[in-house]
Coordinates of C-alpha atoms in Angstrom, one line a residue:
M1 CA 1.2 -39.4 61.4
P2 CA 4.1 -41.6 62.4
S3 CA 3.4 -45.3 62.5
V4 CA 2.3 -47.2 65.6
A5 CA 5.7 -48.8 65.9
V6 CA 7.4 -45.4 66.0
K7 CA 5.0 -44.2 68.6
L8 CA 5.5 -47.2 70.8
Y9 CA 9.3 -47.1 70.4
S10 CA 9.2 -43.4 71.3
V11 CA 7.4 -44.2 74.6
F12 CA 10.1 -46.7 75.6
F13 CA 12.8 -44.4 74.4
K14 CA 11.7 -41.6 76.6
L15 CA 11.4 -43.8 79.7
L16 CA 14.9 -45.3 79.1
L17 CA 16.4 -41.8 78.5
K18 CA 14.8 -40.3 81.6
H19 CA 16.1 -43.2 83.7
R20 CA 19.6 -42.7 82.3
L21 CA 19.5 -39.0 82.8
Q22 CA 18.5 -39.4 86.4
N23 CA 21.5 -41.7 87.0
R24 CA 23.7 -39.3 85.2
I25 CA 22.6 -36.4 87.4
Q26 CA 23.2 -38.5 90.6
A27 CA 26.7 -39.6 89.3
T28 CA 27.7 -36.1 88.1
P29 CA 31.2 -35.4 89.5
H30 CA 31.9 -32.2 91.4
E31 CA 35.0 -31.5 89.3
S32 CA 35.3 -31.8 85.6
D33 CA 37.5 -34.5 84.1
P34 CA 39.5 -32.9 81.3
F35 CA 40.1 -36.3 79.6
G36 CA 36.4 -37.0 79.4
V37 CA 34.4 -39.8 77.6
T38 CA 33.2 -40.0 74.1
S39 CA 30.7 -42.9 74.5
R40 CA 28.6 -44.7 77.1
P41 CA 28.8 -48.4 78.2
E42 CA 25.2 -48.9 77.1
E43 CA 26.0 -47.8 73.5
S44 CA 26.2 -50.4 70.8
I45 CA 29.5 -50.0 69.1
A46 CA 30.5 -51.0 65.5
A47 CA 34.1 -52.1 65.3
A48 CA 36.3 -50.4 62.8
N49 CA 37.1 -52.4 59.7
A50 CA 40.0 -51.2 57.5
S51 CA 39.0 -53.4 54.5
F52 CA 36.3 -52.6 52.0
T53 CA 33.9 -55.3 53.0
D54 CA 30.7 -53.3 52.1
G55 CA 32.3 -50.6 50.0
V56 CA 33.7 -48.5 52.9
A57 CA 36.8 -48.9 55.0
T58 CA 37.0 -47.4 58.5
K59 CA 39.6 -46.7 61.0
D60 CA 39.7 -45.0 64.5
I61 CA 42.3 -42.4 65.5
H62 CA 42.8 -40.8 68.9
I63 CA 44.1 -37.4 67.8
D64 CA 44.5 -35.5 71.2
P65 CA 46.6 -37.2 73.9
S66 CA 45.3 -34.8 76.6
T67 CA 41.6 -35.7 76.0
S68 CA 39.5 -38.6 74.7
L69 CA 38.8 -36.8 71.5
S70 CA 38.8 -39.3 68.6
I71 CA 37.7 -39.6 65.0
R72 CA 36.5 -42.4 62.8
I73 CA 37.5 -42.1 59.1
F74 CA 35.1 -43.6 56.5
L75 CA 36.9 -44.2 53.1
P76 CA 34.7 -45.3 50.2
E77 CA 36.0 -47.9 47.8
S78 CA 35.7 -45.5 45.0
A79 CA 38.9 -43.8 46.3
L80 CA 40.8 -46.8 44.7
K81 CA 39.8 -45.7 41.2
P82 CA 42.5 -43.8 39.3
P83 CA 42.0 -40.0 39.2
D84 CA 42.8 -39.5 35.5
A85 CA 39.3 -40.2 34.3
E86 CA 37.7 -37.7 36.7
S87 CA 40.3 -35.0 37.4
Q88 CA 39.8 -33.2 34.1
P89 CA 36.7 -31.3 33.1
R90 CA 34.7 -32.8 30.4
P91 CA 34.9 -31.0 27.0
R92 CA 31.6 -29.7 25.7
I93 CA 30.8 -31.4 22.4
R94 CA 28.0 -30.2 20.1
Q95 CA 25.6 -32.9 19.0
S96 CA 23.4 -32.5 16.0
N97 CA 20.9 -35.1 17.4
P98 CA 21.4 -35.3 21.1
Q99 CA 20.2 -38.5 22.7
P100 CA 17.8 -38.2 25.7
K101 CA 19.5 -38.3 29.0
H102 CA 18.5 -41.1 31.4
T103 CA 19.0 -40.8 35.2
S104 CA 18.3 -43.1 38.1
D105 CA 15.2 -42.6 40.3
A106 CA 17.5 -41.7 43.2
A107 CA 18.8 -38.6 41.4
D108 CA 15.6 -37.8 39.5
P109 CA 13.8 -34.8 41.0
A110 CA 10.5 -36.1 39.8
S111 CA 10.8 -38.9 42.2
R112 CA 10.1 -36.5 45.1
R113 CA 7.3 -34.1 45.9
H114 CA 7.4 -30.7 44.1
S115 CA 9.5 -28.3 46.0
Y116 CA 9.2 -24.5 46.4
N117 CA 11.4 -22.4 44.0
I118 CA 12.6 -25.5 42.1
P119 CA 11.6 -25.7 38.4
N120 CA 8.7 -27.9 37.6
T121 CA 9.5 -31.4 36.3
N122 CA 7.4 -33.9 34.4
Q123 CA 5.3 -35.5 37.2
S124 CA 4.3 -38.3 34.9
S125 CA 7.8 -39.7 35.2
I126 CA 7.1 -40.7 38.8
T127 CA 7.0 -44.5 38.6
D128 CA 6.7 -45.2 42.4
P129 CA 3.8 -43.3 43.9
Y130 CA 4.6 -44.7 47.4
R131 CA 8.0 -43.2 47.3
A132 CA 6.6 -39.9 46.2
S133 CA 4.2 -39.9 49.2
F134 CA 6.8 -40.1 51.9
S135 CA 9.6 -37.8 50.6
R136 CA 10.0 -34.3 51.7
R137 CA 7.0 -32.0 51.9
N138 CA 8.6 -28.9 50.6
S139 CA 11.9 -27.0 50.3
F140 CA 12.4 -23.3 50.8
G141 CA 15.0 -21.1 49.1
S142 CA 16.5 -23.5 46.6
N143 CA 17.8 -22.7 43.1
A144 CA 18.4 -24.8 40.0
H145 CA 21.9 -25.8 38.9
K146 CA 23.6 -27.7 36.2
N147 CA 23.7 -31.5 36.0
G148 CA 26.5 -33.9 35.2
N149 CA 27.9 -37.3 36.0
Q150 CA 31.4 -38.3 36.9
G151 CA 33.3 -40.8 34.9
I152 CA 34.4 -44.1 36.4
G153 CA 37.8 -45.6 35.8
S154 CA 39.3 -49.0 36.6
S155 CA 40.5 -49.8 40.1
Y156 CA 44.1 -50.0 41.2
E157 CA 46.0 -53.3 41.2
A158 CA 45.3 -55.5 44.1
D159 CA 48.9 -55.2 45.3
S160 CA 48.4 -51.6 46.2
L161 CA 45.7 -52.4 48.7
N162 CA 48.3 -53.9 51.0
M163 CA 45.6 -55.9 52.8
T164 CA 47.9 -58.5 54.3
R165 CA 51.6 -58.8 55.3
P166 CA 53.6 -62.0 55.9
M167 CA 54.4 -62.8 59.6
N168 CA 57.7 -64.3 60.8
G169 CA 55.9 -67.7 61.2
G170 CA 54.8 -67.8 57.6
G171 CA 51.2 -66.8 58.2
L172 CA 49.5 -63.6 57.2
A173 CA 48.7 -60.7 59.5
Y174 CA 45.9 -58.4 58.6
R175 CA 47.0 -54.8 58.1
G176 CA 44.1 -53.1 56.4
Y177 CA 44.3 -50.7 53.4
T178 CA 47.5 -48.7 53.0
P179 CA 47.7 -46.3 50.0
L180 CA 50.9 -46.8 48.1
I181 CA 50.3 -44.7 45.0
M182 CA 50.8 -41.0 45.6
N183 CA 48.8 -39.7 42.7
A184 CA 45.6 -41.2 44.1
K185 CA 42.1 -40.0 43.6
K186 CA 41.2 -37.0 45.7
L187 CA 37.9 -36.9 47.5
P188 CA 36.1 -34.1 49.4
V189 CA 36.0 -34.4 53.2
I190 CA 32.9 -34.3 55.4
L191 CA 33.2 -33.6 59.1
Q192 CA 30.2 -35.3 60.8
F193 CA 29.0 -34.5 64.3
H194 CA 26.7 -37.1 65.8
G195 CA 23.6 -36.4 67.9
G196 CA 22.6 -37.6 71.3
G197 CA 21.6 -34.6 73.3
W198 CA 25.2 -33.8 74.5
V199 CA 25.2 -36.7 77.0
S200 CA 25.0 -39.8 74.8
G201 CA 25.8 -41.0 71.3
S202 CA 29.2 -41.7 69.8
N203 CA 30.9 -41.5 66.4
D204 CA 31.4 -45.3 66.4
S205 CA 27.9 -46.4 67.4
V206 CA 26.2 -48.8 65.2
A207 CA 23.6 -46.2 64.0
N208 CA 26.2 -43.5 63.4
D209 CA 28.5 -45.9 61.6
L210 CA 25.7 -47.0 59.2
F211 CA 24.7 -43.4 58.5
C212 CA 28.3 -42.3 57.8
R213 CA 28.8 -45.3 55.5
R214 CA 25.7 -44.4 53.6
M215 CA 26.8 -40.7 53.1
A216 CA 30.3 -41.8 52.1
K217 CA 28.9 -44.0 49.4
L218 CA 26.2 -41.7 48.2
L219 CA 28.5 -38.6 48.0
D220 CA 31.8 -40.4 47.1
V221 CA 33.6 -38.5 49.9
I222 CA 35.7 -39.2 53.0
V223 CA 33.6 -38.9 56.1
V224 CA 35.3 -38.1 59.4
G225 CA 33.0 -38.9 62.3
V226 CA 34.0 -36.8 65.3
G227 CA 33.9 -38.4 68.8
Y228 CA 33.6 -35.2 70.9
R229 CA 33.6 -35.3 74.7
L230 CA 30.2 -35.8 76.3
A231 CA 28.5 -33.9 79.2
P232 CA 28.1 -33.8 82.1
E233 CA 31.8 -34.9 82.5
N234 CA 32.7 -32.1 80.1
R235 CA 30.3 -29.3 79.8
Y236 CA 30.2 -26.4 77.4
P237 CA 32.4 -25.5 75.6
A238 CA 34.2 -28.8 75.5
A239 CA 32.2 -30.3 72.6
F240 CA 32.5 -27.1 70.6
E241 CA 36.3 -26.9 71.2
D242 CA 36.6 -30.6 70.1
G243 CA 34.9 -29.8 66.8
L244 CA 37.2 -27.0 66.1
K245 CA 40.2 -29.1 67.1
V246 CA 39.3 -31.7 64.5
L247 CA 39.1 -28.9 61.8
N248 CA 42.5 -27.6 62.8
W249 CA 43.9 -31.2 62.8
L250 CA 42.6 -31.6 59.3
A251 CA 44.4 -28.5 58.2
K252 CA 47.6 -29.7 60.0
Q253 CA 47.3 -33.1 58.2
A254 CA 47.0 -31.4 54.8
N255 CA 50.1 -29.3 55.5
L256 CA 52.1 -32.3 56.8
A257 CA 51.1 -34.2 53.7
E258 CA 52.5 -31.4 51.5
C259 CA 55.7 -31.4 53.5
N260 CA 56.0 -35.1 53.2
K261 CA 55.7 -34.9 49.4
S262 CA 58.8 -32.7 49.3
M263 CA 61.0 -35.2 51.2
G264 CA 61.7 -37.4 48.2
S265 CA 60.2 -40.4 46.5
S266 CA 61.2 -43.3 44.3
R267 CA 59.7 -45.2 41.4
V268 CA 59.4 -48.9 41.1
G269 CA 57.7 -50.3 38.0
G270 CA 56.1 -46.9 37.2
T271 CA 54.6 -46.6 40.7
E272 CA 55.7 -43.8 43.0
F273 CA 56.7 -44.7 46.6
K274 CA 57.8 -42.6 49.5
K275 CA 61.3 -42.9 50.7
S276 CA 60.8 -41.0 54.0
H277 CA 58.1 -39.5 56.1
I278 CA 57.6 -37.1 59.0
V279 CA 57.7 -38.8 62.4
D280 CA 57.1 -37.6 66.0
T281 CA 59.5 -37.9 68.9
L282 CA 58.5 -41.6 69.3
G283 CA 59.2 -42.4 65.7
A284 CA 55.6 -42.8 64.7
S285 CA 54.4 -41.3 61.5
M286 CA 52.5 -38.0 62.0
V287 CA 50.8 -38.1 58.6
E288 CA 47.5 -39.9 58.3
P289 CA 47.9 -42.0 55.1
W290 CA 44.3 -42.2 54.0
L291 CA 43.8 -38.4 54.2
A292 CA 47.2 -37.7 52.8
A293 CA 46.5 -39.9 49.7
H294 CA 42.8 -39.3 49.2
G295 CA 41.6 -36.2 51.1
D296 CA 40.9 -32.9 49.4
P297 CA 40.5 -30.4 52.3
S298 CA 39.7 -27.5 50.0
R299 CA 36.3 -29.2 49.6
C300 CA 35.2 -29.6 53.2
V301 CA 31.6 -29.9 54.3
L302 CA 30.3 -29.9 57.9
L303 CA 27.3 -32.1 58.7
G304 CA 25.7 -32.0 62.2
V305 CA 22.9 -34.2 63.5
S306 CA 20.7 -32.8 66.3
C307 CA 23.1 -31.3 68.9
G308 CA 25.9 -32.0 66.4
A309 CA 24.3 -29.4 64.2
N310 CA 25.0 -26.8 66.9
I311 CA 28.6 -27.8 66.9
A312 CA 28.8 -27.7 63.1
D313 CA 27.3 -24.2 63.0
Y314 CA 29.9 -23.0 65.6
V315 CA 32.7 -24.6 63.7
A316 CA 31.5 -23.0 60.5
R317 CA 31.4 -19.6 62.1
T318 CA 34.8 -20.0 63.5
A319 CA 36.2 -21.1 60.2
V320 CA 34.8 -18.0 58.6
E321 CA 36.5 -15.9 61.2
S322 CA 39.8 -17.7 60.8
G323 CA 39.9 -17.0 57.1
N324 CA 43.2 -18.1 55.6
L325 CA 44.6 -19.4 58.9
L326 CA 43.0 -22.8 58.1
D327 CA 44.5 -23.1 54.6
P328 CA 44.2 -25.3 52.7
V329 CA 41.0 -26.3 54.5
K330 CA 37.9 -24.5 53.0
V331 CA 34.4 -25.1 54.4
V332 CA 32.3 -24.9 51.3
A333 CA 28.9 -25.9 52.8
Q334 CA 27.2 -27.2 56.0
V335 CA 24.2 -29.4 56.6
L336 CA 22.2 -29.0 59.8
M337 CA 19.9 -31.9 60.4
Y338 CA 17.1 -31.0 62.8
P339 CA 19.4 -28.7 64.9
F340 CA 19.1 -28.7 68.7
F341 CA 18.1 -25.0 68.9
M342 CA 16.2 -23.4 71.7
G343 CA 15.3 -20.0 73.1
S344 CA 13.6 -18.2 76.0
I345 CA 10.6 -17.0 73.8
P346 CA 8.8 -20.2 72.7
T347 CA 7.9 -20.6 69.0
H348 CA 4.7 -21.9 67.7
S349 CA 6.1 -25.4 67.2
E350 CA 7.6 -25.4 70.7
I351 CA 4.1 -24.8 72.1
R352 CA 2.2 -27.1 69.8
L353 CA 4.7 -30.0 69.8
A354 CA 6.2 -29.7 73.3
N355 CA 5.3 -33.4 74.0
S356 CA 6.5 -34.7 70.6
Y357 CA 8.2 -38.0 69.9
F358 CA 11.6 -39.2 71.3
F359 CA 13.0 -35.9 72.5
D360 CA 10.2 -33.8 74.1
K361 CA 10.8 -30.3 75.4
A362 CA 11.0 -31.2 79.1
M363 CA 13.6 -33.8 78.3
C364 CA 15.7 -31.4 76.2
L365 CA 15.6 -28.8 79.0
L366 CA 17.2 -31.3 81.2
L367 CA 19.8 -32.1 78.6
W368 CA 20.7 -28.4 78.3
E369 CA 21.1 -28.2 82.1
L370 CA 23.6 -31.1 82.0
F371 CA 25.5 -29.5 79.1
L372 CA 25.7 -25.8 80.1
P373 CA 27.7 -24.7 83.2
K374 CA 25.3 -23.8 86.0
E375 CA 26.4 -20.2 86.1
E376 CA 25.9 -19.9 82.3
F377 CA 22.5 -21.7 82.0
S378 CA 20.1 -19.8 79.8
L379 CA 17.9 -20.8 76.9
D380 CA 19.3 -17.8 75.0
H381 CA 22.8 -19.0 75.5
P382 CA 24.8 -18.6 72.1
A383 CA 25.1 -22.4 72.0
A384 CA 21.4 -22.8 72.1
N385 CA 19.9 -19.8 70.3
P386 CA 21.6 -19.0 66.9
L387 CA 19.6 -15.7 66.6
V388 CA 20.1 -14.3 70.1
P389 CA 21.0 -10.6 69.8
G390 CA 24.7 -9.8 70.2
R391 CA 25.9 -13.4 69.4
A392 CA 29.6 -13.4 68.7
G393 CA 30.8 -14.4 65.3
P394 CA 31.0 -13.1 61.8
P395 CA 28.0 -11.5 60.0
L396 CA 25.6 -14.1 58.6
K397 CA 26.2 -13.0 55.1
F398 CA 29.7 -14.6 55.3
M399 CA 28.3 -18.0 56.3
P400 CA 28.8 -20.9 53.9
P401 CA 25.8 -22.4 52.0
T402 CA 23.6 -24.1 54.7
L403 CA 21.1 -26.9 54.1
T404 CA 18.6 -27.3 57.0
V405 CA 16.6 -30.5 57.5
V406 CA 13.5 -30.4 59.6
A407 CA 10.7 -32.8 60.6
E408 CA 7.0 -32.2 60.7
H409 CA 6.7 -33.6 64.3
D410 CA 9.8 -32.0 65.8
W411 CA 9.1 -29.2 68.3
M412 CA 12.5 -27.6 67.4
R413 CA 11.6 -27.1 63.7
D414 CA 10.4 -23.4 63.8
R415 CA 13.7 -22.0 65.2
A416 CA 15.7 -24.0 62.7
I417 CA 13.5 -22.6 59.9
A418 CA 13.9 -19.1 61.3
Y419 CA 17.7 -19.4 61.3
S420 CA 17.6 -20.5 57.6
E421 CA 15.3 -17.5 56.8
E422 CA 17.8 -15.1 58.3
L423 CA 20.6 -16.6 56.2
R424 CA 18.5 -16.3 53.0
K425 CA 17.8 -12.6 53.8
V426 CA 21.6 -11.9 53.4
N427 CA 21.7 -14.0 50.1
V428 CA 23.2 -17.2 51.6
D429 CA 22.1 -20.4 49.8
A430 CA 20.1 -21.8 52.7
P431 CA 17.2 -24.1 51.6
V432 CA 15.1 -26.0 54.1
Y433 CA 14.0 -29.6 53.5
D434 CA 10.8 -30.3 55.5
Y435 CA 9.8 -34.0 55.7
K436 CA 6.2 -35.0 56.1
D437 CA 5.2 -37.3 59.0
A438 CA 8.8 -37.3 60.3
V439 CA 10.1 -37.1 63.8
H440 CA 13.3 -35.8 65.4
E441 CA 16.3 -37.9 64.2
F442 CA 14.1 -39.7 61.6
A443 CA 17.1 -40.2 59.3
T444 CA 19.7 -41.2 61.9
L445 CA 18.0 -43.0 64.8
D446 CA 18.8 -46.7 65.0
M447 CA 15.3 -47.9 64.6
L448 CA 14.5 -45.5 61.7
L449 CA 17.8 -45.6 59.7
K450 CA 16.6 -48.3 57.3
T451 CA 13.3 -46.8 56.5
P452 CA 12.6 -45.5 53.0
Q453 CA 12.2 -42.0 54.3
A454 CA 15.7 -42.0 55.9
Q455 CA 17.2 -43.2 52.6
A456 CA 15.3 -40.5 50.7
C457 CA 16.6 -37.9 53.1
A458 CA 20.2 -39.1 52.6
E459 CA 19.8 -38.9 48.9
D460 CA 18.3 -35.4 49.0
I461 CA 21.3 -34.2 51.1
A462 CA 23.7 -35.9 48.7
I463 CA 22.1 -34.1 45.7
W464 CA 22.4 -30.7 47.4
V465 CA 26.0 -31.2 48.7
K466 CA 27.3 -32.5 45.4
K467 CA 26.9 -29.1 43.7
H468 CA 29.2 -27.5 46.3
I469 CA 31.9 -30.1 46.3
S470 CA 32.0 -31.0 42.6
L471 CA 35.0 -29.9 40.5
R472 CA 34.4 -27.6 37.6
G473 CA 32.9 -29.5 34.7
H474 CA 31.2 -32.0 37.1
E475 CA 28.4 -29.8 38.4
F476 CA 25.3 -31.5 39.9
S477 CA 21.8 -30.1 40.3
Y478 CA 18.3 -31.1 41.3

């Protein structure tokens, strides 16, 4: 069972959320505001920091002038390492007396509970029984894969960080990280969609900022946190359209970066610098430098939290339908963390856990009423029920590999597991990680983010995602 502190916090959380929803309903405008909002005044915001203070630099970008849609980019400090050591596959060398391989506890499968369909490991290697007790209960539909580690090279010269620039008065003005070297290390890109029940949460909240930083460092990727428009100011399909806009923006940035490369460069002291760049009508650069220098859109992963998982699944379906139209962006996998699925026919967990922690069923019904247009409200709406008959989109067999994370005390768990089972029936790699004594948003909620279980969940996700984003010769496995 969850701890007493979690139970008490859940009670206050529900009371506060109910009060805010009632105020939201009373203040709902009669006409939709196309510009919308992406955060609430009561949200605790983490300021962007373009320096690598804790190993990750961040910046905010408003990418759509007609709406409030914005993104926050999380760039890990590992992007500053030269690509030469890691860009080439490792040659296979025969050894007459191979030495035993040592791995850290975070990557060792023996440090977690035994999982279904995963090869048995030496349980005697578990050195921390407490950690083994709180990690995931079981996993469904997983397979074994190869294991490897990426090499680590030395970092770039400090001058290439461009952290400060002289002012006219002789002082220094902070400018943040600006990539100057064009053959920089390329990292996969994760599009992350925050939770909050459609009406709250933001991509720059303290909790979401910490979670994205954690994933950027664990996975060695660029995380793009999407600040989609919230309901009821902007009801369905605004949030879904915003998610797709960001994916198209990512494709546009990749194409602009390629065009920018062909416009000429110069070398100073063996370092390549750009002589020109693409600008808009106001003279501002249209190319986002961090993504242009370090982003690899051909290894794109979608990660959705709670209602953000619904957005991620919609974006994945649309990406499959779009095919080559999104080139060079390729969605290679998606992660659905306790998705916000519902349906008119209740599942066993929806009956047994209807009054569960933090987001109970009655509260979620109200959230869906605020999100869906009144004339379209239905628990079998395609945005709510992924298995509703006749749902538009490609056949499930074309969906990318999908990892689903569920919690033992989450009333939405059964429908998420059912969706994963349907994917596995058509041979999609779709494991389910089921966490014992966990509640909805146990790995992303502000109070629970620093718990050992939240850290273990992030590490489990990282292990699974790495096998889909790793270059040939750098495969990872459980």
